[in-house]
Coordinates of C-alpha atoms in Angstrom, one line a residue:
M1 CA 87.0 75.5 106.9
K2 CA 89.0 72.4 106.3
F3 CA 92.1 71.5 108.5
Q4 CA 94.4 71.8 105.8
T5 CA 93.4 75.4 105.0
K6 CA 93.4 76.2 108.5
M7 CA 97.1 75.0 108.8
I8 CA 98.3 77.1 105.7
L9 CA 96.5 80.3 107.2
Y10 CA 97.7 79.8 110.6
F11 CA 101.4 79.2 109.7
S12 CA 101.3 81.9 107.1
T13 CA 100.1 84.5 109.4
I14 CA 102.7 83.7 112.0
I15 CA 105.5 83.8 109.3
F16 CA 104.4 87.2 108.0
L17 CA 103.7 88.4 111.7
I18 CA 107.2 87.3 112.5
C19 CA 108.6 89.2 109.3
G20 CA 106.7 92.4 110.0
I21 CA 107.9 92.5 113.7
F22 CA 111.4 91.8 112.3
L23 CA 111.1 94.7 109.8
V24 CA 109.8 97.3 112.2
L25 CA 112.9 96.5 114.7
L26 CA 115.3 96.3 111.7
E27 CA 113.9 99.9 110.4
H28 CA 114.4 101.4 114.0
H29 CA 117.8 99.5 114.2
I30 CA 119.0 100.8 111.0
E31 CA 117.9 104.4 111.4
E32 CA 119.4 104.8 114.7
T33 CA 122.7 103.1 113.5
T34 CA 122.8 105.4 110.5
N35 CA 122.1 108.6 112.4
K36 CA 125.0 107.7 114.9
Q37 CA 127.4 106.8 112.1
I38 CA 126.6 110.0 110.2
A39 CA 126.6 112.2 113.0
K40 CA 130.2 110.6 114.0
Q41 CA 131.3 111.1 110.6
A42 CA 130.3 114.7 110.2
L43 CA 132.2 115.7 113.7
Q44 CA 135.0 113.8 112.4
A45 CA 135.1 115.6 109.2
A46 CA 134.6 119.0 111.2
H47 CA 137.6 118.3 113.4
L48 CA 139.6 117.5 110.3
V49 CA 138.9 120.7 108.7
A50 CA 139.2 122.8 112.0
D51 CA 142.9 121.1 112.4
T52 CA 143.7 122.1 108.6
D53 CA 146.6 124.7 109.1
D54 CA 146.0 126.2 105.8
I55 CA 142.4 127.2 107.1
I56 CA 143.9 128.2 110.4
D57 CA 146.4 130.6 108.7
A58 CA 143.7 131.9 106.3
F59 CA 141.9 133.3 109.2
D60 CA 144.6 136.1 109.3
D61 CA 144.3 136.9 105.5
K62 CA 142.2 140.1 104.4
D63 CA 139.9 137.7 102.4
P64 CA 139.8 134.4 104.4
S65 CA 137.3 133.0 102.0
K66 CA 139.7 132.9 98.9
A67 CA 141.9 130.3 100.8
I68 CA 139.2 128.5 102.9
Q69 CA 136.7 127.9 100.1
P70 CA 138.7 125.6 97.9
I71 CA 139.7 123.6 100.8
A72 CA 136.4 123.3 102.3
E73 CA 134.8 122.2 98.9
S74 CA 137.4 119.7 98.2
I75 CA 137.1 118.0 101.7
R76 CA 133.2 118.3 101.2
K77 CA 133.3 116.4 98.1
N78 CA 135.7 113.7 99.5
I79 CA 133.4 112.8 102.5
G80 CA 130.0 113.2 100.4
A81 CA 129.0 115.9 102.8
A82 CA 126.0 118.2 102.2
Y83 CA 128.3 121.2 102.9
V84 CA 131.2 122.3 104.9
V85 CA 131.0 125.8 106.3
V86 CA 133.8 127.5 108.0
G87 CA 132.8 130.7 110.0
N88 CA 134.3 133.5 112.1
M89 CA 133.3 134.4 115.7
D90 CA 130.8 136.4 114.6
G91 CA 129.3 133.4 112.6
I92 CA 130.0 134.9 109.2
R93 CA 130.6 132.5 106.5
Y94 CA 133.9 131.9 104.8
S95 CA 132.9 128.9 102.8
H96 CA 129.6 127.3 101.6
T97 CA 128.3 124.8 99.0
E98 CA 126.7 127.8 97.4
P99 CA 129.2 130.5 96.9
D100 CA 126.7 133.4 97.0
K101 CA 125.8 132.5 100.6
I102 CA 129.5 133.3 101.6
G103 CA 129.6 136.5 103.9
F104 CA 126.2 135.8 105.6
H105 CA 125.7 134.6 109.0
M106 CA 125.2 130.7 109.6
V107 CA 121.6 129.4 110.1
G108 CA 120.5 127.3 113.1
G109 CA 121.2 129.2 116.2
D110 CA 123.4 126.2 117.7
N111 CA 127.1 128.1 117.4
T112 CA 126.9 129.4 120.9
P113 CA 128.4 126.4 122.9
V114 CA 131.1 126.2 120.3
L115 CA 132.2 129.7 120.1
E116 CA 131.7 130.6 123.7
K117 CA 132.7 127.2 125.6
G118 CA 134.8 125.6 122.8
E119 CA 132.5 122.5 122.8
S120 CA 132.2 120.0 119.9
I121 CA 128.5 119.2 119.2
I122 CA 126.4 117.2 117.1
T123 CA 123.0 118.9 116.3
E124 CA 120.1 118.2 113.7
R125 CA 118.7 121.7 112.7
V126 CA 117.0 123.4 109.8
G127 CA 119.8 125.5 108.0
S128 CA 119.9 127.3 104.7
L129 CA 119.8 124.2 102.6
G130 CA 117.3 122.4 104.8
K131 CA 117.4 119.9 107.7
S132 CA 120.5 118.4 108.2
I133 CA 122.8 116.5 110.9
R134 CA 125.6 118.6 111.5
G135 CA 128.9 118.4 113.5
K136 CA 130.3 121.6 114.8
V137 CA 133.8 122.2 116.3
P138 CA 135.7 125.6 117.3
V139 CA 138.8 126.6 115.0
K140 CA 141.6 127.3 117.8
K141 CA 144.9 129.0 117.0
D142 CA 147.3 129.0 120.1
G143 CA 144.7 127.8 122.3
K144 CA 142.3 130.7 121.3
I145 CA 139.0 130.2 119.5
I146 CA 139.0 132.0 116.3
G147 CA 136.2 130.4 114.4
I148 CA 133.8 127.6 113.8
V149 CA 133.6 124.6 111.5
S150 CA 130.3 122.9 110.6
V151 CA 129.9 119.9 108.4
G152 CA 126.5 118.6 107.7
F153 CA 124.6 115.8 105.7
M154 CA 121.0 116.3 104.7
T155 CA 118.5 114.3 106.8
S156 CA 116.7 113.5 103.4
T157 CA 119.8 112.1 101.8
V158 CA 120.2 110.1 105.0
Q159 CA 116.8 108.9 104.9
E160 CA 117.3 107.8 101.4
N161 CA 120.2 105.7 102.6
I162 CA 118.0 104.2 105.3
D163 CA 115.3 103.4 102.9
S164 CA 117.7 101.7 100.4
V165 CA 118.7 99.5 103.3
F166 CA 115.3 98.9 104.6
F167 CA 113.7 97.9 101.1
H168 CA 116.6 95.6 100.6
W169 CA 115.7 93.5 103.8
L170 CA 111.9 93.9 102.7
R171 CA 112.6 92.2 99.7
I172 CA 114.6 89.5 101.6
S173 CA 111.8 89.2 104.1
I174 CA 109.0 89.0 101.4
L175 CA 111.1 86.2 99.8
V176 CA 111.4 84.3 103.3
G177 CA 107.8 84.7 103.8
L178 CA 106.8 83.2 100.8
I179 CA 109.2 80.4 101.2
G180 CA 107.4 80.0 104.6
V181 CA 104.0 79.8 103.0
L182 CA 105.5 77.0 100.6
C183 CA 106.7 75.1 103.6
A184 CA 103.4 75.6 105.3
I185 CA 101.6 74.1 102.3
L186 CA 104.1 71.1 102.0
L187 CA 103.9 70.7 105.8
S188 CA 100.0 70.7 105.6
I189 CA 99.8 68.2 102.9
Y190 CA 102.2 65.9 104.9
M191 CA 100.0 66.2 108.0
K192 CA 96.8 65.6 105.9
K193 CA 98.3 62.3 104.5
Q194 CA 99.3 61.3 108.0
L195 CA 95.9 61.8 109.3
F196 CA 94.6 59.7 106.4
D197 CA 92.8 62.5 104.8
M198 CA 90.5 62.9 107.8
E199 CA 89.7 66.1 109.7
P200 CA 90.6 66.5 113.4
K201 CA 86.9 66.5 114.2
Q202 CA 86.5 63.2 112.5
I203 CA 89.4 61.7 114.1
A204 CA 88.0 62.8 117.7
R205 CA 84.8 61.2 116.8
L206 CA 86.3 58.1 115.4
Y207 CA 88.5 57.9 118.5
Q208 CA 85.5 58.0 120.8
L209 CA 83.6 55.7 118.9
N210 CA 86.4 53.4 119.2
Q211 CA 86.8 54.0 122.9
T212 CA 83.0 53.0 123.3
I213 CA 83.3 49.9 121.3
L214 CA 86.4 48.6 123.1
E215 CA 84.7 49.5 126.8
T216 CA 81.4 47.9 125.8
T217 CA 82.3 44.6 123.9
S218 CA 82.5 41.8 126.1
D219 CA 85.6 40.3 124.3
G220 CA 89.0 41.0 125.8
I221 CA 91.2 43.1 123.3
I222 CA 95.0 43.4 123.5
T223 CA 97.2 45.1 121.1
T224 CA 100.9 44.6 121.0
T225 CA 104.0 45.9 119.2
K226 CA 106.2 44.0 117.1
N227 CA 108.4 43.2 120.3
H228 CA 105.4 41.8 122.1
T229 CA 104.9 44.7 124.5
I230 CA 101.3 45.3 125.4
T231 CA 100.3 48.8 124.2
S232 CA 96.5 48.8 125.1
A233 CA 93.9 46.8 126.6
N234 CA 90.3 47.1 127.0
P235 CA 88.3 46.5 130.4
S236 CA 87.4 43.3 129.5
A237 CA 90.7 42.1 129.0
Y238 CA 91.6 43.3 132.7
H239 CA 88.4 41.4 133.7
F240 CA 90.3 38.2 132.2
F241 CA 93.5 38.7 133.7
N242 CA 92.3 40.0 137.3
K243 CA 91.6 43.8 137.5
E244 CA 94.4 44.3 140.1
K245 CA 97.1 43.6 137.6
I246 CA 98.9 45.9 135.4
L247 CA 99.0 45.0 131.7
M248 CA 100.4 48.2 130.1
E249 CA 104.0 47.9 128.8
R250 CA 104.2 44.3 129.8
D251 CA 105.3 41.4 127.7
I252 CA 102.3 39.3 126.4
S253 CA 104.4 36.3 126.9
D254 CA 104.1 37.1 130.6
I255 CA 100.4 36.2 130.5
I256 CA 99.9 34.0 127.3
P257 CA 102.1 30.8 126.4
L258 CA 105.3 31.6 124.6
R259 CA 104.4 29.0 122.0
L260 CA 101.2 31.1 121.1
T261 CA 103.0 34.6 121.0
E262 CA 105.6 33.3 118.6
K263 CA 103.1 32.4 116.1
S264 CA 102.2 35.3 113.7
E265 CA 98.6 34.3 113.6
F266 CA 96.1 31.7 115.0
Q267 CA 92.4 31.4 115.2
A268 CA 90.1 30.0 118.3
V269 CA 92.7 28.4 120.4
E270 CA 91.2 27.3 123.8
M271 CA 93.4 28.4 126.6
A272 CA 92.9 28.0 130.4
L273 CA 93.1 31.5 132.6
G274 CA 92.7 30.6 136.2
E275 CA 89.4 28.8 136.7
E276 CA 88.1 29.9 133.3
T277 CA 88.6 28.6 129.7
V278 CA 88.7 31.3 127.0
I279 CA 89.2 31.1 123.4
L280 CA 92.1 33.0 122.1
S281 CA 92.7 34.4 118.6
K282 CA 95.6 36.6 117.2
K283 CA 95.6 38.5 114.1
P284 CA 98.7 40.8 112.7
L285 CA 98.2 44.5 112.7
Y286 CA 99.6 46.3 109.5
V287 CA 100.1 50.2 109.1
K288 CA 100.6 50.8 105.2
K289 CA 101.7 47.3 104.5
D290 CA 104.2 47.3 107.5
R291 CA 103.4 44.9 110.2
E292 CA 103.4 47.0 113.4
G293 CA 102.2 44.6 116.1
A294 CA 99.2 42.1 116.9
L295 CA 96.0 42.0 118.0
Y296 CA 94.7 39.5 120.6
T297 CA 90.8 38.7 121.3
L298 CA 89.8 36.7 124.0
R299 CA 86.2 35.2 124.5
K300 CA 84.8 33.0 127.3
K301 CA 84.6 29.6 126.3
D302 CA 80.8 29.2 127.3
E303 CA 79.8 32.0 125.3
Y304 CA 81.8 30.6 122.1
E305 CA 80.3 27.2 122.9
Q306 CA 76.7 28.6 122.9
V307 CA 77.4 29.9 119.5
I308 CA 79.0 26.5 118.2
N309 CA 76.3 24.5 119.8
E310 CA 73.4 26.8 118.0
L311 CA 75.7 26.1 114.5
Q312 CA 75.9 22.5 115.1
H313 CA 72.2 22.2 115.8
V314 CA 71.5 24.1 112.5
K315 CA 74.0 22.0 110.7
Q316 CA 72.5 18.9 112.1
Q317 CA 69.0 20.1 110.9
A318 CA 70.3 20.9 107.6
K319 CA 71.8 17.4 107.0
M320 CA 68.6 15.8 108.2
Q321 CA 66.6 17.9 105.9
R322 CA 69.1 17.1 102.9
A323 CA 68.9 13.3 103.6
Q324 CA 65.2 13.3 103.9
T325 CA 65.0 15.4 100.7
H326 CA 67.1 12.7 99.0
E327 CA 65.0 9.7 100.6
F328 CA 62.0 11.4 99.9
S329 CA 62.9 12.0 96.0
N330 CA 64.0 8.2 95.9
K331 CA 60.6 7.1 97.3
M332 CA 58.3 9.3 95.2
H333 CA 60.2 7.6 92.1
L334 CA 59.1 4.3 93.6
L335 CA 55.5 5.4 94.1
L336 CA 55.3 6.9 90.5
G337 CA 56.4 3.4 89.0
L338 CA 53.9 1.5 91.3
L339 CA 50.9 3.9 90.0
K340 CA 52.1 3.7 86.5
R341 CA 51.7 0.0 86.7
H342 CA 48.4 0.4 88.5
Q343 CA 49.7 -1.4 91.7
V344 CA 47.6 0.9 94.0
K345 CA 47.4 -1.3 96.9
E346 CA 50.9 -2.0 97.0
A347 CA 51.6 1.8 96.9
V348 CA 49.0 2.4 99.8
E349 CA 51.2 -0.5 101.9
F350 CA 54.2 1.2 101.1
I351 CA 53.3 4.5 102.2
E352 CA 51.8 3.3 105.5
Q353 CA 55.1 1.2 106.4
D354 CA 57.4 4.1 105.6
Q355 CA 55.4 6.4 108.1
I356 CA 55.9 3.7 110.7
N357 CA 59.7 3.2 109.8
K358 CA 60.1 6.9 109.8
H359 CA 58.6 7.5 113.4
Q360 CA 60.8 4.8 114.6
Q361 CA 63.8 6.1 113.0
Y362 CA 63.6 9.8 113.4
S363 CA 61.5 10.3 116.5
F364 CA 63.7 9.2 119.4
T365 CA 61.7 11.4 122.1
N366 CA 59.0 14.1 121.8
Q367 CA 59.4 15.1 125.4
Q368 CA 60.1 18.5 126.3
P369 CA 62.8 20.1 126.4
Y370 CA 64.7 17.0 124.8
T371 CA 63.9 18.3 121.1
I372 CA 67.3 19.6 120.9
L373 CA 68.9 16.2 122.0
N374 CA 66.5 14.6 119.6
A375 CA 67.9 16.7 116.7
L376 CA 71.4 15.8 117.8
L377 CA 70.8 12.2 117.7
V378 CA 69.2 12.6 114.2
G379 CA 72.0 14.4 113.1
K380 CA 74.5 11.9 114.4
M381 CA 72.5 9.1 112.9
I382 CA 72.5 10.7 109.3
E383 CA 76.2 11.3 109.7
A384 CA 76.8 7.8 110.6
Q385 CA 74.7 6.3 107.5
E386 CA 76.7 8.7 105.1
K387 CA 79.9 7.1 106.4
N388 CA 78.4 3.5 106.5
I389 CA 78.7 3.3 110.2
I390 CA 75.8 1.4 112.2
L391 CA 74.5 3.7 114.9
Q392 CA 72.1 2.0 117.4
I393 CA 70.2 4.3 119.7
E394 CA 68.0 3.1 122.7
L395 CA 65.9 5.8 124.4
D396 CA 63.7 5.4 127.3
D397 CA 60.2 7.0 126.6
M398 CA 60.0 9.1 129.7
L399 CA 63.2 11.2 130.9
M400 CA 63.7 13.4 133.8
P401 CA 62.8 17.3 133.7
C402 CA 66.0 19.1 133.4
T403 CA 67.0 22.8 133.3
D404 CA 68.6 24.4 130.2
E405 CA 72.1 24.3 131.6
Q406 CA 71.8 20.8 132.2
L407 CA 70.3 19.9 128.8
N408 CA 73.2 22.0 127.1
A409 CA 75.9 20.0 129.1
V410 CA 74.4 16.8 128.3
T411 CA 74.1 17.8 124.5
M412 CA 77.5 18.8 124.4
A413 CA 79.1 15.9 126.1
L414 CA 77.2 13.4 124.4
G415 CA 77.6 15.0 121.0
N416 CA 81.4 15.0 121.8
L417 CA 81.2 11.1 122.8
I418 CA 79.4 10.2 119.8
Q419 CA 81.6 12.3 117.5
N420 CA 84.8 10.5 119.2
A421 CA 83.2 7.1 118.7
I422 CA 82.6 7.7 115.0
E423 CA 86.2 8.9 114.6
A424 CA 87.4 5.8 116.3
V425 CA 85.4 3.4 114.2
L426 CA 86.6 4.8 111.0
K427 CA 90.5 4.9 112.2
S428 CA 89.9 1.2 113.3
K429 CA 90.8 -1.9 110.9
N430 CA 88.1 -3.8 112.5
S431 CA 85.4 -5.0 109.8
L432 CA 82.5 -4.1 112.1
K433 CA 81.9 -0.5 112.2
E434 CA 79.2 0.2 115.0
V435 CA 78.4 2.8 117.5
R436 CA 75.8 2.0 120.2
V437 CA 74.1 4.8 122.3
S438 CA 71.9 3.9 125.0
I439 CA 69.9 6.6 127.4
Q440 CA 68.2 5.2 130.2
Q441 CA 66.0 6.8 133.1
Y442 CA 66.4 5.6 136.7
E443 CA 64.9 6.8 139.7
H444 CA 67.7 9.3 140.8
E445 CA 69.8 9.7 137.8
L446 CA 69.8 9.7 133.7
L447 CA 72.4 7.1 132.6
M448 CA 73.8 7.7 128.9
E449 CA 76.3 5.2 127.6
V450 CA 78.3 5.6 124.3
Q451 CA 80.2 2.7 123.1
D452 CA 82.1 1.8 119.8
S453 CA 83.8 -1.2 117.9
G454 CA 87.1 0.8 117.5
D455 CA 90.4 -0.1 119.0
G456 CA 89.6 1.3 122.6
V457 CA 91.7 3.0 125.0
D458 CA 95.0 1.8 126.3
D459 CA 95.0 1.0 130.0
K460 CA 98.1 3.3 130.4
L461 CA 96.1 5.9 129.0
A462 CA 92.6 5.6 131.0
T463 CA 93.9 8.1 133.6
K464 CA 95.0 10.7 131.1
I465 CA 92.2 11.1 128.7
F466 CA 90.2 13.6 130.7
E467 CA 93.4 16.0 130.9
R468 CA 93.2 19.0 129.0
G469 CA 95.6 18.9 126.0
F470 CA 95.9 15.3 126.0
S471 CA 94.5 13.6 122.8
T472 CA 95.3 10.3 121.0
N473 CA 94.7 12.1 117.6
E474 CA 97.5 14.2 115.8
G475 CA 97.0 17.8 115.0
Y476 CA 97.3 21.1 116.8
D477 CA 94.9 22.2 119.6
R478 CA 93.4 18.9 120.1
G479 CA 92.6 17.2 123.4
H480 CA 89.9 19.6 124.9
G481 CA 86.6 17.6 124.3
L482 CA 86.5 15.3 127.0
A483 CA 88.0 17.6 129.4
L484 CA 85.4 20.1 128.7
S485 CA 82.6 17.8 128.6
K486 CA 83.7 16.4 132.0
Q487 CA 83.9 20.1 133.4
A488 CA 80.4 20.7 131.8
M489 CA 78.9 17.6 133.4
Q490 CA 80.2 18.2 136.7
A491 CA 79.2 21.8 136.8
V492 CA 75.5 20.5 136.4
D493 CA 75.9 17.7 139.1
G494 CA 76.9 14.9 136.6
D495 CA 80.1 13.1 135.5
I496 CA 81.6 11.0 132.8
F497 CA 83.5 7.7 133.4
L498 CA 85.3 5.4 131.3
D499 CA 83.9 1.9 131.5
A500 CA 84.0 -1.6 130.0
G501 CA 81.5 -2.5 127.1
D502 CA 80.2 -5.1 124.9
L503 CA 82.1 -4.1 121.9
S504 CA 85.8 -4.1 120.9
G505 CA 86.2 -0.3 121.6
A506 CA 85.8 2.4 124.1
C507 CA 82.7 2.7 126.5
F508 CA 81.8 6.1 128.3
L509 CA 79.1 6.6 130.7
L510 CA 77.4 10.0 131.4
V511 CA 75.6 10.3 134.6
L512 CA 73.1 13.2 135.2
R513 CA 71.7 13.2 138.5
R514 CA 67.9 14.3 139.2
N515 CA 67.5 17.8 140.8
S516 CA 66.4 17.7 144.4

């Protein structure tokens, strides 16, 4: 059964149950109140008749009924009673609703307390007309009891009055119940929309899945309100900000720079957290087109760099393949022209020389595990050719063994330095556009040198270029490459230095020490 249907049934059942209980209690109250009211009215009417002087005086007449009957009937009609009976000490009737019953004994057997003790009583007995609620009082003259007055209301008539009032409230209760059912339907529709037309089981399962995802993902995830107050954080986020700290209900600017929290959205910004470097991103959170807060994601820099390095390697390979395809197409056209002119000897010489040139140009080293470094150099060579920059690479034949961590650090650092050199040459007004890369193996270390023909580094800035966030280039989130490269090299027992070179621009030295 669907959630909406259950809600309608539950609310409708509760509403009608309340109405039913209300009607039962109301019926009891109406019956009790009406009976008391009728009994009181009967007793008051009986006192009124017993205190009437004409009725008291008529007891001394030879035929009391002639005077009492008209008076009793007049009073009965005025108060709406079923009967008004006046009797003597023997219980013989002097008046009755049915005149032919005058002169006969009163029925019911409840006259004794009135005639003997002078009490005023209320009883419910079966009389000559049926069951009735009756009020009985003594008729007194000079303090002496001379007769009895009985005023009665038929219980059937009283019940009709009770039923009339009850059915009136029954109709009101049914109307209230129907209105309640309508409200239950409208409420269920509203709640269904608030739950995005999902069933509670679906919501619970989705919540459990989301919690599992948040708890198992290695990325730190933090959500905030529009006022930058943290509303949730997964376990990885606590790992980034120290497990002992409390993140909930804190202002995000307490742990993330204000200049970033004030931005509505940003992507892949590097930020230092203690001794770790993280990649921080921010996305706005919307609920039905209304902005409700923001989502922050944090990822370790080394994980991010690993993906970037892999993508860079793929990109460099793609560039190399594209350039080789273009070059191969040109050479095929040249060979086709030579063969059509029957210059077979020249064609063979061209192919042999091309093989020699290709090996020299695109095979810097075949030594494992430096194939990744070879791909980097080939990619940078192709990029430099496309930008009309001379890139000279000198590489020793035999390089020392290195670990994957060392190779990744060297590849990242060397790639950053070559890229910076290419950008410096492009910005420079010097006519010579040249970058030189030298990789030389010594007994105890591997020495790499990158220099360019750009404008160089100002002596005043030489001590700042390795600081995080410092950059001579304009733009947001610059100045991380050299700092991260130096950090990566130092982590594998290496380093980067600024040196003086043969060209007009900057010269950087990378040193990687041999493992003991």
